[in-house]
């Protein structure tokens, strides 16, 4: 797979049903970011790394980061509320020069509604050196800004027709291979993807690729 991510500059969206491999991929990307400051909002306690510091309280994480000014930080909040996510996004924007990994973002936004602080990261984070890696199991629930501002999109298997229709509007009809053949509206003749496979596309190109974690 040809994939080159520029930290502090580009955005990534990772999509897929529960258990399809998206958190594994995001973990692998995080571990590859040597010399890059990373904050992870770990909604479902899916992330781990021997080089990352783990926190359950955001204020404690901020204090340690402000002393060190660098490193990998994973927040698995005991308080998984809108307020915690909002503060996480706001504090990241203030500091800048960060790569953020935000897991299960559909819990904090809808197609019609996007938290101001998250929207600010997506639309205005790049001048502040902020990359955002957004992860979700429900593509059709995401605000359009998320996909339209992503340079890199990975999608693992999906089960809902509404998710595939939405994804196809951005990435083309090839994404129908992400569903079981008997449920597809298109590409019914193509074989089922192997477990933990994904469809990847650099959105500056017209052609996608199949990869596997």
PDB file of C-alpha atoms in Angstrom:
ATOM      1  CA  UNK A   1       0.000   0.000   0.000  1.00  0.00           C
ATOM      2  CA  UNK A   2       1.319   3.422  -0.954  1.00  0.00           C
ATOM      3  CA  UNK A   3       0.524   5.711   1.987  1.00  0.00           C
ATOM      4  CA  UNK A   4       2.455   8.810   2.996  1.00  0.00           C
ATOM      5  CA  UNK A   5       1.008  10.871   5.837  1.00  0.00           C
ATOM      6  CA  UNK A   6       2.324  14.353   6.599  1.00  0.00           C
ATOM      7  CA  UNK A   7       1.834  14.970  10.308  1.00  0.00           C
ATOM      8  CA  UNK A   8       0.792  18.461  11.471  1.00  0.00           C
ATOM      9  CA  UNK A   9      -0.660  19.050   8.000  1.00  0.00           C
ATOM     10  CA  UNK A  10      -2.975  16.336   6.647  1.00  0.00           C
ATOM     11  CA  UNK A  11      -6.155  14.681   7.905  1.00  0.00           C
ATOM     12  CA  UNK A  12      -7.201  11.038   7.900  1.00  0.00           C
ATOM     13  CA  UNK A  13     -10.614   9.403   8.257  1.00  0.00           C
ATOM     14  CA  UNK A  14     -10.839   5.726   9.249  1.00  0.00           C
ATOM     15  CA  UNK A  15     -14.223   4.022   8.901  1.00  0.00           C
ATOM     16  CA  UNK A  16     -15.586   0.544   9.486  1.00  0.00           C
ATOM     17  CA  UNK A  17     -17.939  -1.647  11.467  1.00  0.00           C
ATOM     18  CA  UNK A  18     -17.099  -2.662  15.011  1.00  0.00           C
ATOM     19  CA  UNK A  19     -14.304  -5.241  15.079  1.00  0.00           C
ATOM     20  CA  UNK A  20     -13.301  -4.666  11.462  1.00  0.00           C
ATOM     21  CA  UNK A  21      -9.762  -3.438  12.190  1.00  0.00           C
ATOM     22  CA  UNK A  22      -9.990   0.353  12.276  1.00  0.00           C
ATOM     23  CA  UNK A  23      -8.582   0.752  15.807  1.00  0.00           C
ATOM     24  CA  UNK A  24      -5.735  -1.632  14.976  1.00  0.00           C
ATOM     25  CA  UNK A  25      -4.848   0.499  11.962  1.00  0.00           C
ATOM     26  CA  UNK A  26      -5.046   3.717  13.976  1.00  0.00           C
ATOM     27  CA  UNK A  27      -2.786   2.190  16.635  1.00  0.00           C
ATOM     28  CA  UNK A  28      -0.264   1.264  13.949  1.00  0.00           C
ATOM     29  CA  UNK A  29      -0.322   4.798  12.544  1.00  0.00           C
ATOM     30  CA  UNK A  30       0.158   6.266  16.023  1.00  0.00           C
ATOM     31  CA  UNK A  31       3.159   4.025  16.716  1.00  0.00           C
ATOM     32  CA  UNK A  32       4.737   5.056  13.401  1.00  0.00           C
ATOM     33  CA  UNK A  33       4.688   8.768  14.292  1.00  0.00           C
ATOM     34  CA  UNK A  34       8.189   9.068  15.688  1.00  0.00           C
ATOM     35  CA  UNK A  35       9.112  12.542  16.889  1.00  0.00           C
ATOM     36  CA  UNK A  36       5.497  13.719  16.494  1.00  0.00           C
ATOM     37  CA  UNK A  37       3.348  14.894  19.403  1.00  0.00           C
ATOM     38  CA  UNK A  38       0.160  12.817  19.488  1.00  0.00           C
ATOM     39  CA  UNK A  39      -2.998  13.058  21.587  1.00  0.00           C
ATOM     40  CA  UNK A  40      -5.516  10.198  21.452  1.00  0.00           C
ATOM     41  CA  UNK A  41      -9.127  10.506  22.602  1.00  0.00           C
ATOM     42  CA  UNK A  42      -9.680   6.802  23.289  1.00  0.00           C
ATOM     43  CA  UNK A  43     -13.443   6.407  23.648  1.00  0.00           C
ATOM     44  CA  UNK A  44     -13.492   2.606  23.978  1.00  0.00           C
ATOM     45  CA  UNK A  45     -10.056   1.910  25.507  1.00  0.00           C
ATOM     46  CA  UNK A  46      -8.671   0.455  22.254  1.00  0.00           C
ATOM     47  CA  UNK A  47      -5.248   2.126  22.161  1.00  0.00           C
ATOM     48  CA  UNK A  48      -1.956   1.144  23.746  1.00  0.00           C
ATOM     49  CA  UNK A  49       1.717   1.783  23.170  1.00  0.00           C
ATOM     50  CA  UNK A  50       4.824   1.288  25.258  1.00  0.00           C
ATOM     51  CA  UNK A  51       5.898   4.804  24.239  1.00  0.00           C
ATOM     52  CA  UNK A  52       2.618   6.514  25.195  1.00  0.00           C
ATOM     53  CA  UNK A  53       1.508   7.896  28.532  1.00  0.00           C
ATOM     54  CA  UNK A  54      -1.986   6.819  29.627  1.00  0.00           C
ATOM     55  CA  UNK A  55      -4.429   9.096  31.445  1.00  0.00           C
ATOM     56  CA  UNK A  56      -8.033   8.961  32.657  1.00  0.00           C
ATOM     57  CA  UNK A  57      -8.262  12.618  33.643  1.00  0.00           C
ATOM     58  CA  UNK A  58      -7.847  15.347  31.018  1.00  0.00           C
ATOM     59  CA  UNK A  59      -6.520  18.008  33.394  1.00  0.00           C
ATOM     60  CA  UNK A  60      -3.790  15.655  34.566  1.00  0.00           C
ATOM     61  CA  UNK A  61      -2.835  14.889  30.962  1.00  0.00           C
ATOM     62  CA  UNK A  62      -2.639  18.584  30.108  1.00  0.00           C
ATOM     63  CA  UNK A  63      -0.387  19.290  33.085  1.00  0.00           C
ATOM     64  CA  UNK A  64       2.083  16.555  32.105  1.00  0.00           C
ATOM     65  CA  UNK A  65       2.047  17.565  28.440  1.00  0.00           C
ATOM     66  CA  UNK A  66       2.629  21.246  29.235  1.00  0.00           C
ATOM     67  CA  UNK A  67       5.713  20.277  31.232  1.00  0.00           C
ATOM     68  CA  UNK A  68       7.106  17.927  28.571  1.00  0.00           C
ATOM     69  CA  UNK A  69       5.854  19.726  25.409  1.00  0.00           C
ATOM     70  CA  UNK A  70       6.074  16.518  23.365  1.00  0.00           C
ATOM     71  CA  UNK A  71       5.317  12.783  23.314  1.00  0.00           C
ATOM     72  CA  UNK A  72       2.361  10.450  22.834  1.00  0.00           C
ATOM     73  CA  UNK A  73      -0.615  10.781  25.194  1.00  0.00           C
ATOM     74  CA  UNK A  74      -3.684   8.523  25.394  1.00  0.00           C
ATOM     75  CA  UNK A  75      -6.765   9.759  27.224  1.00  0.00           C
ATOM     76  CA  UNK A  76      -9.219   7.042  28.280  1.00  0.00           C
ATOM     77  CA  UNK A  77     -11.599   9.307  30.185  1.00  0.00           C
ATOM     78  CA  UNK A  78     -13.672   8.054  33.069  1.00  0.00           C
ATOM     79  CA  UNK A  79     -15.978  10.941  32.137  1.00  0.00           C
ATOM     80  CA  UNK A  80     -16.743  10.250  28.484  1.00  0.00           C
ATOM     81  CA  UNK A  81     -19.051  13.239  28.167  1.00  0.00           C
ATOM     82  CA  UNK A  82     -19.569  15.889  25.508  1.00  0.00           C
ATOM     83  CA  UNK A  83     -17.901  18.336  27.873  1.00  0.00           C
ATOM     84  CA  UNK A  84     -14.713  16.249  28.104  1.00  0.00           C
ATOM     85  CA  UNK A  85     -14.501  15.803  24.328  1.00  0.00           C
ATOM     86  CA  UNK A  86     -15.159  19.521  23.800  1.00  0.00           C
ATOM     87  CA  UNK A  87     -12.401  20.489  26.228  1.00  0.00           C
ATOM     88  CA  UNK A  88     -10.003  17.982  24.652  1.00  0.00           C
ATOM     89  CA  UNK A  89     -10.544  19.573  21.230  1.00  0.00           C
ATOM     90  CA  UNK A  90     -10.370  23.123  22.586  1.00  0.00           C
ATOM     91  CA  UNK A  91      -7.131  22.560  24.507  1.00  0.00           C
ATOM     92  CA  UNK A  92      -5.534  20.877  21.487  1.00  0.00           C
ATOM     93  CA  UNK A  93      -6.397  23.838  19.278  1.00  0.00           C
ATOM     94  CA  UNK A  94      -4.881  26.258  21.792  1.00  0.00           C
ATOM     95  CA  UNK A  95      -1.562  24.417  21.835  1.00  0.00           C
ATOM     96  CA  UNK A  96      -1.186  23.492  18.152  1.00  0.00           C
ATOM     97  CA  UNK A  97       1.523  21.335  16.566  1.00  0.00           C
ATOM     98  CA  UNK A  98      -0.304  18.105  17.391  1.00  0.00           C
ATOM     99  CA  UNK A  99      -1.631  15.040  15.643  1.00  0.00           C
ATOM    100  CA  UNK A 100      -4.980  14.101  17.173  1.00  0.00           C
ATOM    101  CA  UNK A 101      -6.589  10.666  17.004  1.00  0.00           C
ATOM    102  CA  UNK A 102     -10.296  10.906  17.837  1.00  0.00           C
ATOM    103  CA  UNK A 103     -12.040   7.564  18.230  1.00  0.00           C
ATOM    104  CA  UNK A 104     -15.785   7.001  17.676  1.00  0.00           C
ATOM    105  CA  UNK A 105     -16.409  10.640  16.753  1.00  0.00           C
ATOM    106  CA  UNK A 106     -20.020   9.887  15.753  1.00  0.00           C
ATOM    107  CA  UNK A 107     -20.766   9.898  19.495  1.00  0.00           C
ATOM    108  CA  UNK A 108     -20.099  13.639  19.519  1.00  0.00           C
ATOM    109  CA  UNK A 109     -21.666  14.814  16.270  1.00  0.00           C
ATOM    110  CA  UNK A 110     -24.443  14.109  13.796  1.00  0.00           C
ATOM    111  CA  UNK A 111     -24.913  14.724  10.092  1.00  0.00           C
ATOM    112  CA  UNK A 112     -26.544  18.080  10.916  1.00  0.00           C
ATOM    113  CA  UNK A 113     -24.673  19.038  14.071  1.00  0.00           C
ATOM    114  CA  UNK A 114     -20.956  19.316  14.744  1.00  0.00           C
ATOM    115  CA  UNK A 115     -19.391  20.567  17.960  1.00  0.00           C
ATOM    116  CA  UNK A 116     -17.816  23.950  17.423  1.00  0.00           C
ATOM    117  CA  UNK A 117     -14.468  22.862  18.837  1.00  0.00           C
ATOM    118  CA  UNK A 118     -14.276  19.728  16.664  1.00  0.00           C
ATOM    119  CA  UNK A 119     -15.333  21.716  13.589  1.00  0.00           C
ATOM    120  CA  UNK A 120     -12.613  24.254  14.365  1.00  0.00           C
ATOM    121  CA  UNK A 121      -9.991  21.492  14.353  1.00  0.00           C
ATOM    122  CA  UNK A 122     -11.228  20.163  11.020  1.00  0.00           C
ATOM    123  CA  UNK A 123     -11.635  23.511   9.256  1.00  0.00           C
ATOM    124  CA  UNK A 124      -8.965  25.682  10.908  1.00  0.00           C
ATOM    125  CA  UNK A 125      -6.461  23.285  12.482  1.00  0.00           C
ATOM    126  CA  UNK A 126      -3.988  23.102   9.626  1.00  0.00           C
ATOM    127  CA  UNK A 127      -2.553  26.642  10.057  1.00  0.00           C
ATOM    128  CA  UNK A 128      -1.920  25.724  13.707  1.00  0.00           C
ATOM    129  CA  UNK A 129      -0.070  22.543  12.734  1.00  0.00           C
ATOM    130  CA  UNK A 130      -2.894  20.210  13.741  1.00  0.00           C
ATOM    131  CA  UNK A 131      -3.630  16.932  11.981  1.00  0.00           C
ATOM    132  CA  UNK A 132      -6.846  15.098  12.845  1.00  0.00           C
ATOM    133  CA  UNK A 133      -7.408  11.367  12.460  1.00  0.00           C
ATOM    134  CA  UNK A 134     -11.164  10.828  12.833  1.00  0.00           C
ATOM    135  CA  UNK A 135     -12.456   7.284  13.447  1.00  0.00           C
ATOM    136  CA  UNK A 136     -16.076   6.181  13.143  1.00  0.00           C
ATOM    137  CA  UNK A 137     -18.241   3.128  12.593  1.00  0.00           C
ATOM    138  CA  UNK A 138     -21.037   5.221  11.053  1.00  0.00           C
ATOM    139  CA  UNK A 139     -19.931   7.187   7.961  1.00  0.00           C
ATOM    140  CA  UNK A 140     -23.422   8.468   7.161  1.00  0.00           C
ATOM    141  CA  UNK A 141     -23.654  10.056  10.626  1.00  0.00           C
ATOM    142  CA  UNK A 142     -20.573  12.205  10.109  1.00  0.00           C
ATOM    143  CA  UNK A 143     -20.810  15.871   9.090  1.00  0.00           C
ATOM    144  CA  UNK A 144     -19.691  16.425   5.497  1.00  0.00           C
ATOM    145  CA  UNK A 145     -16.717  18.510   6.675  1.00  0.00           C
ATOM    146  CA  UNK A 146     -14.965  15.423   8.037  1.00  0.00           C
ATOM    147  CA  UNK A 147     -14.634  13.501   4.763  1.00  0.00           C
ATOM    148  CA  UNK A 148     -14.380  16.536   2.498  1.00  0.00           C
ATOM    149  CA  UNK A 149     -11.314  17.764   4.420  1.00  0.00           C
ATOM    150  CA  UNK A 150      -9.542  14.395   4.633  1.00  0.00           C
ATOM    151  CA  UNK A 151      -6.520  13.712   2.467  1.00  0.00           C
ATOM    152  CA  UNK A 152      -6.527  10.004   3.345  1.00  0.00           C
ATOM    153  CA  UNK A 153      -9.608   7.792   3.778  1.00  0.00           C
ATOM    154  CA  UNK A 154      -9.553   4.177   4.922  1.00  0.00           C
ATOM    155  CA  UNK A 155     -12.709   2.117   5.131  1.00  0.00           C
ATOM    156  CA  UNK A 156     -13.081  -1.398   6.461  1.00  0.00           C
ATOM    157  CA  UNK A 157     -16.210  -3.504   6.032  1.00  0.00           C
ATOM    158  CA  UNK A 158     -19.595  -1.849   6.455  1.00  0.00           C
ATOM    159  CA  UNK A 159     -23.077  -3.340   6.802  1.00  0.00           C
ATOM    160  CA  UNK A 160     -25.556  -0.515   6.231  1.00  0.00           C
ATOM    161  CA  UNK A 161     -26.619   0.603   2.772  1.00  0.00           C
ATOM    162  CA  UNK A 162     -26.933   4.201   3.990  1.00  0.00           C
ATOM    163  CA  UNK A 163     -23.239   4.216   4.967  1.00  0.00           C
ATOM    164  CA  UNK A 164     -22.163   2.863   1.576  1.00  0.00           C
ATOM    165  CA  UNK A 165     -24.321   5.332  -0.341  1.00  0.00           C
ATOM    166  CA  UNK A 166     -22.769   8.218   1.559  1.00  0.00           C
ATOM    167  CA  UNK A 167     -19.238   6.894   1.174  1.00  0.00           C
ATOM    168  CA  UNK A 168     -19.729   6.256  -2.541  1.00  0.00           C
ATOM    169  CA  UNK A 169     -20.680   9.906  -3.032  1.00  0.00           C
ATOM    170  CA  UNK A 170     -17.131  10.845  -1.966  1.00  0.00           C
ATOM    171  CA  UNK A 171     -15.012   7.892  -3.031  1.00  0.00           C
ATOM    172  CA  UNK A 172     -16.827   6.342  -5.985  1.00  0.00           C
ATOM    173  CA  UNK A 173     -18.695   3.093  -6.522  1.00  0.00           C
ATOM    174  CA  UNK A 174     -15.680   0.893  -5.796  1.00  0.00           C
ATOM    175  CA  UNK A 175     -16.517   1.167  -2.083  1.00  0.00           C
ATOM    176  CA  UNK A 176     -19.448  -1.238  -2.563  1.00  0.00           C
ATOM    177  CA  UNK A 177     -16.916  -4.060  -2.219  1.00  0.00           C
ATOM    178  CA  UNK A 178     -16.926  -3.238   1.513  1.00  0.00           C
ATOM    179  CA  UNK A 179     -20.311  -4.969   1.848  1.00  0.00           C
ATOM    180  CA  UNK A 180     -21.019  -8.694   1.508  1.00  0.00           C
ATOM    181  CA  UNK A 181     -21.700  -9.493  -2.184  1.00  0.00           C
ATOM    182  CA  UNK A 182     -25.364 -10.379  -1.583  1.00  0.00           C
ATOM    183  CA  UNK A 183     -26.055  -6.947  -0.058  1.00  0.00           C
ATOM    184  CA  UNK A 184     -24.287  -4.776  -2.638  1.00  0.00           C
ATOM    185  CA  UNK A 185     -26.069  -2.513  -5.064  1.00  0.00           C
ATOM    186  CA  UNK A 186     -23.018  -2.549  -7.336  1.00  0.00           C
ATOM    187  CA  UNK A 187     -19.971  -4.774  -7.954  1.00  0.00           C
ATOM    188  CA  UNK A 188     -21.955  -7.857  -6.973  1.00  0.00           C
ATOM    189  CA  UNK A 189     -19.590  -9.983  -9.064  1.00  0.00           C
ATOM    190  CA  UNK A 190     -16.536  -9.033  -7.030  1.00  0.00           C
ATOM    191  CA  UNK A 191     -15.461 -11.465  -4.280  1.00  0.00           C
ATOM    192  CA  UNK A 192     -15.956 -10.665  -0.626  1.00  0.00           C
ATOM    193  CA  UNK A 193     -13.052  -8.867   1.016  1.00  0.00           C
ATOM    194  CA  UNK A 194     -10.902 -10.882   3.377  1.00  0.00           C
ATOM    195  CA  UNK A 195     -11.303 -10.120   7.099  1.00  0.00           C
ATOM    196  CA  UNK A 196      -9.444  -6.991   8.251  1.00  0.00           C
ATOM    197  CA  UNK A 197      -9.102  -5.708   4.698  1.00  0.00           C
ATOM    198  CA  UNK A 198      -9.814  -2.095   3.834  1.00  0.00           C
ATOM    199  CA  UNK A 199     -10.320   0.184   0.863  1.00  0.00           C
ATOM    200  CA  UNK A 200      -7.900   3.140   0.878  1.00  0.00           C
ATOM    201  CA  UNK A 201      -7.841   6.230  -1.257  1.00  0.00           C
ATOM    202  CA  UNK A 202      -5.646   9.292  -1.328  1.00  0.00           C
ATOM    203  CA  UNK A 203      -8.363  11.833  -2.111  1.00  0.00           C
ATOM    204  CA  UNK A 204      -5.999  13.770  -4.391  1.00  0.00           C
ATOM    205  CA  UNK A 205      -6.059  10.777  -6.741  1.00  0.00           C
ATOM    206  CA  UNK A 206      -8.818   8.981  -8.637  1.00  0.00           C
ATOM    207  CA  UNK A 207      -7.882   5.410  -7.793  1.00  0.00           C
ATOM    208  CA  UNK A 208      -8.252   3.462  -4.569  1.00  0.00           C
ATOM    209  CA  UNK A 209      -6.301   0.476  -3.257  1.00  0.00           C
ATOM    210  CA  UNK A 210      -7.070  -2.604  -1.200  1.00  0.00           C
ATOM    211  CA  UNK A 211      -4.950  -3.209   1.890  1.00  0.00           C
ATOM    212  CA  UNK A 212      -5.022  -5.382   4.994  1.00  0.00           C
ATOM    213  CA  UNK A 213      -3.926  -4.971   8.605  1.00  0.00           C
TER     214      UNK A 213
END
